[in-house]
Short mmCIF file of C-alpha atoms in Angstrom, two decimals:
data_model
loop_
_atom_site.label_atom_id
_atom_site.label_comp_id
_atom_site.label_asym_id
_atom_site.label_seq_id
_atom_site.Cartn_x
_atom_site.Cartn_y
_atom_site.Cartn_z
CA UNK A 18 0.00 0.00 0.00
CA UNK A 19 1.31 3.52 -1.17
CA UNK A 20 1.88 5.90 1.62
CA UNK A 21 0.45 9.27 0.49
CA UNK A 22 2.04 12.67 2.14
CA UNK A 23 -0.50 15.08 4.58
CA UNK A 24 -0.12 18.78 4.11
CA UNK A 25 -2.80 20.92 6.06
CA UNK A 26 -2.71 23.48 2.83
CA UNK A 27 -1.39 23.27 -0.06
CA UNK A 28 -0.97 26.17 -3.18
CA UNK A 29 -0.55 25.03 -6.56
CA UNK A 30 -0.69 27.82 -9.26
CA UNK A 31 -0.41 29.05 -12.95
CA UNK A 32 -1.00 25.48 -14.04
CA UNK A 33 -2.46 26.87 -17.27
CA UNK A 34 -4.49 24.02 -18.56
CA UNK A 35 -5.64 24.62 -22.13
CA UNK A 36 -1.90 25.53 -22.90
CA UNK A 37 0.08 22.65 -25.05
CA UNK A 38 2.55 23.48 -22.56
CA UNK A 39 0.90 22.94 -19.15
CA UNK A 40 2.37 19.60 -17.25
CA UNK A 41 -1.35 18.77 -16.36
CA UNK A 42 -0.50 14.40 -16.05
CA UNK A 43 2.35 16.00 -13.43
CA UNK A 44 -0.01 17.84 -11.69
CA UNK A 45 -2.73 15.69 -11.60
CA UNK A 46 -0.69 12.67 -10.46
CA UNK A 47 1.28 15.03 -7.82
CA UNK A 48 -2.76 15.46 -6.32
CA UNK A 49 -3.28 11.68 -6.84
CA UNK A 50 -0.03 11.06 -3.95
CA UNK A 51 -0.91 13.67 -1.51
CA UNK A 52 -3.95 14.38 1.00
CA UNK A 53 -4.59 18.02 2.38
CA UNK A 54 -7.15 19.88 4.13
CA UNK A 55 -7.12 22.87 1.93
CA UNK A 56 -5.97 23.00 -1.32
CA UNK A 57 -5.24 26.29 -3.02
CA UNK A 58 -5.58 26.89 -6.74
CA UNK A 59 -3.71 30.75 -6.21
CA UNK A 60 -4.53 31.46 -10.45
CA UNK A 61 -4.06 31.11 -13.47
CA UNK A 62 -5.21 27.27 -13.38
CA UNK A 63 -7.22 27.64 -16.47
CA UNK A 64 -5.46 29.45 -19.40
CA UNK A 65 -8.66 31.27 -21.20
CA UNK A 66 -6.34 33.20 -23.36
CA UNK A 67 -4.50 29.96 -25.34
CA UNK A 68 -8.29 28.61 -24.90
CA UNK A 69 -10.14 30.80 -26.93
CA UNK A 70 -7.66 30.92 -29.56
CA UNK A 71 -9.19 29.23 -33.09
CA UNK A 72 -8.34 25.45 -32.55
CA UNK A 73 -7.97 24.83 -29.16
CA UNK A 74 -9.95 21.88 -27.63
CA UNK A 75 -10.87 21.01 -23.82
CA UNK A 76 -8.91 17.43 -23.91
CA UNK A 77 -9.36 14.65 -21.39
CA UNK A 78 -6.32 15.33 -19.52
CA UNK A 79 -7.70 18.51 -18.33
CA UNK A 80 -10.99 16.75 -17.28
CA UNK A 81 -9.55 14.22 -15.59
CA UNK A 82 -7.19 17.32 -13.73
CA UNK A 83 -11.17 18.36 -11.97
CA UNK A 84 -11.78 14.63 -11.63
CA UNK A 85 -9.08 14.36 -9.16
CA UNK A 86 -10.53 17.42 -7.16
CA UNK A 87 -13.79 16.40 -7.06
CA UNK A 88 -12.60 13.35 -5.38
CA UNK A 89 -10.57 15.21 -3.10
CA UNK A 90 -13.30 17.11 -1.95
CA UNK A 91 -15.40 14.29 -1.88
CA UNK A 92 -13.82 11.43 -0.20
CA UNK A 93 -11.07 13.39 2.22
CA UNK A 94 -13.40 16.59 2.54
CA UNK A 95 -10.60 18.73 0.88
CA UNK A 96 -11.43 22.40 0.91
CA UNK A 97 -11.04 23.95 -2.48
CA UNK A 98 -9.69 27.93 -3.05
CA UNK A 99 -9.81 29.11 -6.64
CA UNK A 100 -8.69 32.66 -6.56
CA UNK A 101 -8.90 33.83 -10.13
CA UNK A 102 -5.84 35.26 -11.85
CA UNK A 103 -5.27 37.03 -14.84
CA UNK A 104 -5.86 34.09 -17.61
CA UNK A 105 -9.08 33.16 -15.91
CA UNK A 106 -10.13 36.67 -15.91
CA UNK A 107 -13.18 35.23 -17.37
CA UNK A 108 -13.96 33.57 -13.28
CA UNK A 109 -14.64 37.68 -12.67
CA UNK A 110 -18.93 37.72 -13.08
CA UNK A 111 -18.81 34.66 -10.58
CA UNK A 112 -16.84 35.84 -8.19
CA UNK A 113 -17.39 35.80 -5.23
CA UNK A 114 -19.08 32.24 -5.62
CA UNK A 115 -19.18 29.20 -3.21
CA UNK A 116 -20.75 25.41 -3.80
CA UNK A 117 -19.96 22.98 -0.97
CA UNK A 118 -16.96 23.02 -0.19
CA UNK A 119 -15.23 25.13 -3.34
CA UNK A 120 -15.32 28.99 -3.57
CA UNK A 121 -14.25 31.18 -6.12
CA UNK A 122 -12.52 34.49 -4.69
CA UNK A 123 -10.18 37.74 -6.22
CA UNK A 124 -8.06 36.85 -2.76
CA UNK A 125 -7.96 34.92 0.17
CA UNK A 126 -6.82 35.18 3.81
CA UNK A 127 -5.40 32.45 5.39
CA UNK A 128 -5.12 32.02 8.63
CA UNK A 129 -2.49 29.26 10.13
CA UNK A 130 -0.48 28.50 13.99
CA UNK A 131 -1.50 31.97 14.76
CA UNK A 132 -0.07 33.64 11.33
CA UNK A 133 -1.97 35.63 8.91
CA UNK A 134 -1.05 35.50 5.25
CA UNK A 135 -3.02 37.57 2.19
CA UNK A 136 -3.08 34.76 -0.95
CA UNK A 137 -3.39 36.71 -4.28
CA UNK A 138 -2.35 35.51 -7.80
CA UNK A 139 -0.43 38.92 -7.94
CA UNK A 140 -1.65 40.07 -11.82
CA UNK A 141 -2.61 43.64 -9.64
CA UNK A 142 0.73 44.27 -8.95
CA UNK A 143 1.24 43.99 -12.82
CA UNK A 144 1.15 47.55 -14.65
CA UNK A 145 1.55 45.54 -17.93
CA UNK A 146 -1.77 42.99 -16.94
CA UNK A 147 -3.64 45.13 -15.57
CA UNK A 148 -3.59 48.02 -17.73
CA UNK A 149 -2.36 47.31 -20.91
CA UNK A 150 -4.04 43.73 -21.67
CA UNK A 151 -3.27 43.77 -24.97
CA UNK A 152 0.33 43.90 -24.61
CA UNK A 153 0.40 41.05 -21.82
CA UNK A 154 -1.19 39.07 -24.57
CA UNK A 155 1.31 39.88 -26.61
CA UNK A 156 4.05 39.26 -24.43
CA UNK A 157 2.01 35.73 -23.86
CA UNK A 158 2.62 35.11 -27.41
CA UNK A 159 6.52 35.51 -27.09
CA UNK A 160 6.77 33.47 -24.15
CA UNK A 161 4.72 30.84 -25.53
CA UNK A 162 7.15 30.83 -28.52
CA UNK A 163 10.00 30.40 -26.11
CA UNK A 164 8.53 27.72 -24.94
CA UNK A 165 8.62 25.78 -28.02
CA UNK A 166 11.79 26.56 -28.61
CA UNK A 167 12.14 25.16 -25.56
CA UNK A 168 11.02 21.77 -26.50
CA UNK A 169 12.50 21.38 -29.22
CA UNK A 170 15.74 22.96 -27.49
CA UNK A 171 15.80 19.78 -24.94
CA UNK A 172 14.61 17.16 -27.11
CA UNK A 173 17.81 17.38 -28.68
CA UNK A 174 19.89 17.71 -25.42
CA UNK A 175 18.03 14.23 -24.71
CA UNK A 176 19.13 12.78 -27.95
CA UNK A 177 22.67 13.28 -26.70
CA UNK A 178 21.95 12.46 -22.84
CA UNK A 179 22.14 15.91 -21.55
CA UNK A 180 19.60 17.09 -18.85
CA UNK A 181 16.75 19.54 -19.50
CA UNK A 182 17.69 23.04 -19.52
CA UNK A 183 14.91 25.66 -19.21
CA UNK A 184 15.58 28.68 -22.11
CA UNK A 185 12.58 30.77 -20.24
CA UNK A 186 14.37 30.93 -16.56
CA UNK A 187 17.93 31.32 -18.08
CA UNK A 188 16.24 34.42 -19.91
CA UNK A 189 14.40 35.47 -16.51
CA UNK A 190 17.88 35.59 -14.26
CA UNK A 191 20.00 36.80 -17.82
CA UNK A 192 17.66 39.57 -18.44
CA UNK A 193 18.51 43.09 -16.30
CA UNK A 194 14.90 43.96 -17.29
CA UNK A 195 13.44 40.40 -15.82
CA UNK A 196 15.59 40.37 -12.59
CA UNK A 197 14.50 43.99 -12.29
CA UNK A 198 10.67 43.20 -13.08
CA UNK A 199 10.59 40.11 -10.65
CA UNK A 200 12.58 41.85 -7.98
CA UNK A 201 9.55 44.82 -8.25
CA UNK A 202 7.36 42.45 -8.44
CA UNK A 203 8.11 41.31 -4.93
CA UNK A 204 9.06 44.28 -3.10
CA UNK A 205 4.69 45.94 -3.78
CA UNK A 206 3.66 42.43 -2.50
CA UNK A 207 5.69 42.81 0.65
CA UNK A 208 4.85 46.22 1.15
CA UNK A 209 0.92 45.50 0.56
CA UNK A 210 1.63 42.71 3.37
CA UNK A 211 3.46 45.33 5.51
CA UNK A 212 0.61 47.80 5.16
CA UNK A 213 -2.27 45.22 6.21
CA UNK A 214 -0.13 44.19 9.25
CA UNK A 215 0.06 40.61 8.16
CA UNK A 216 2.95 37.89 8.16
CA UNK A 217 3.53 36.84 4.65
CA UNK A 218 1.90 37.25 1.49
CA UNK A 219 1.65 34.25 -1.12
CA UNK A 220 1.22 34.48 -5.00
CA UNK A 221 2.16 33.28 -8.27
CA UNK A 222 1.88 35.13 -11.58
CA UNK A 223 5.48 35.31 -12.60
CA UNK A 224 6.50 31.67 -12.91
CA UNK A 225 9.13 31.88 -9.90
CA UNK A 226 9.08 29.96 -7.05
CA UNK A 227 10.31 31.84 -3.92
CA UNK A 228 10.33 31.12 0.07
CA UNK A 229 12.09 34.35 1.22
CA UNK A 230 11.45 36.63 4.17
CA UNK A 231 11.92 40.64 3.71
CA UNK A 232 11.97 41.85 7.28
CA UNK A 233 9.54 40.46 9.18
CA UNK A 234 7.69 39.60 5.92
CA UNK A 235 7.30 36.29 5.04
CA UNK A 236 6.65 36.31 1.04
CA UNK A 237 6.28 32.87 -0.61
CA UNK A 238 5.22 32.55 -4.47
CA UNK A 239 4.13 28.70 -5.65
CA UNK A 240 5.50 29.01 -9.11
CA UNK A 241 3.97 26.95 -11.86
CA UNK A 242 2.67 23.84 -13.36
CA UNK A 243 4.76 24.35 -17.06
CA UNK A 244 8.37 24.11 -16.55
CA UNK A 245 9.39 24.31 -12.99
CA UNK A 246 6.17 22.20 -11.42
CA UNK A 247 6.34 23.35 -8.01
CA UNK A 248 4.03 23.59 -5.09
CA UNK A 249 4.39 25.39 -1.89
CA UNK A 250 3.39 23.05 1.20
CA UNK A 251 2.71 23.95 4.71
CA UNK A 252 3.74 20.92 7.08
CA UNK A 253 1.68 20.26 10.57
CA UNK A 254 3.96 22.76 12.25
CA UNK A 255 3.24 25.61 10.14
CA UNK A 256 6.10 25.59 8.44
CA UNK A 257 6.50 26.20 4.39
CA UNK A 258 8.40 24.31 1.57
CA UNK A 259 8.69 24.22 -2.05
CA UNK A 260 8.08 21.28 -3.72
CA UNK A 261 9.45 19.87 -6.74
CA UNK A 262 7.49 17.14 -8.99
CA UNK A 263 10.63 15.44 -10.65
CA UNK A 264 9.06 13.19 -13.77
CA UNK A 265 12.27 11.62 -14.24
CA UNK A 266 12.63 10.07 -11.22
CA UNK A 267 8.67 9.87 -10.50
CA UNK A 268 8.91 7.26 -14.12
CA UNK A 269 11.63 5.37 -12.62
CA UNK A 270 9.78 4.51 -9.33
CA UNK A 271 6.94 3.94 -10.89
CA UNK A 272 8.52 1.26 -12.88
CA UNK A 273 9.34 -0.43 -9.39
CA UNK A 274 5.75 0.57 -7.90
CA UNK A 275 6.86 3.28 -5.61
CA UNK A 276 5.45 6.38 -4.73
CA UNK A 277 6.43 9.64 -6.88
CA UNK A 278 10.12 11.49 -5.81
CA UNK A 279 9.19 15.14 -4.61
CA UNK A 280 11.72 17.38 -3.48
CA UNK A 281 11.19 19.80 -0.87
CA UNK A 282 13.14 22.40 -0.33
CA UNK A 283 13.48 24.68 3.09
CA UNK A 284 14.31 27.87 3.19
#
């Protein structure tokens, strides 16, 4: 019998299902090994831009993603968090909305071991998202090229045994422009935090996984489901982690009917 890990919560985000390049089997079997009290889906989970492009089809993959939370919330009780982001912009005339045990919310504050932490997706603190949609689309175009470079980039690093290299977070840390736009990025969320009085803030948004403190600010983003899979975790002590889904290594255990290989990392 497989031993699956307990995490009280649990924040997945910018999964971007209805994207070719979502990892939605990674995600969906990470769920399939773990139990948790509350999951968080902190945005961008469904990609509506790459959805209503001419072509794209709902696929059984991403059904059988929901499948897995419905029997999370069904057989363990899971509570379920969707807090739109700024590819499911289109969640915005249901929100706020609540079935059972899912709700559908802009934000959400989450209180844990006496801590108080604002969730948000982060696309406010985004000049670029927020006012200027057309040109995040546009710069959605470019980093979806990138990311087929990308593929095609590693599939011949395979060919001659070399391990994946990501073209999109060598650009991210290469790029002044990026490192300057990230580190921004994080220093409004911290002070929003700061101004509310609370402990940490948690988002997503900008594909970057982070478990940092600034001050007494405890900021913690849950990167994304379509290079780096990640997942922040909180353990039983209120403590946080980032977790990697390795596929690599999940195959190879599978192969001897073991349970997947996730890396946490503490910070």
């Amino acid at each position: 019998m497989k031993l699956r890990k307990y995490y009280p919560t649990v924040v997945l985000s910018d999964i971007h299902l209805g994207s070719e390049h979502s990892r939605t089997k990674e995600v969906t079997n990470f769920l399939k090994h773990i139990d948790c009290d509350r999951l968080i889906l902190n945005g961008d989970i469904i990609d509506g831009w790459q959805l209503q492009k001419s072509g794209k089809r709902w696929k059984q993959a991403q059904t059988d993603f929901f499948k897995v939370l419905m029997k999370m919330m069904e057989k363990k009780g899971t509570q379920i968090i969707y807090i739109r982001g700024n590819h499911d912009d289109f969640l915005d005339k249901l929100v706020p909305f609540r079935f059972s045990n899912i709700s559908i919310v802009k934000d959400y504050l989450l209180n844990s071991h006496g801590k108080r932490y604002l969730v948000t997706h982060g696309d406010i603190f985004d000049t670029i998202t927020t006012n200027m949609r057309w040109l995040a689309m546009l710069g959605d175009i470019g980093y979806t090229f990138l990311l087929w470079l990308n593929k095609i980039y590693n599939k011949n690093r395979e060919k001659h045994g070399k391990p994946y290299f990501s073209l999109s977070q060598h650009v991210k840390h290469r790029v002044k422009s990026a490192v300057s736009y990230i580190s921004d990025f994080e220093k409004e969320l911290v002070k929003l935090a700061q101004a509310k009085r609370l402990d940490g803030i948690i988002c997503g948004h900008i594909h970057q996984a982070a478990n940092v403190r600034y001050g007494n600010v405890h900021y913690l983003n849950s990167g994304d489901w379509v290079e780096s899979m990640t997942a922040l975790v909180e353990n039983e002590q209120g403590e946080w982690n980032i977790l990697t889904y390795n596929k690599a290594e999940y195959d190879m255990e599978e192969e001897s009917v073991s349970k997947p290989v996730l890396y946490a990392e503490v910070i």
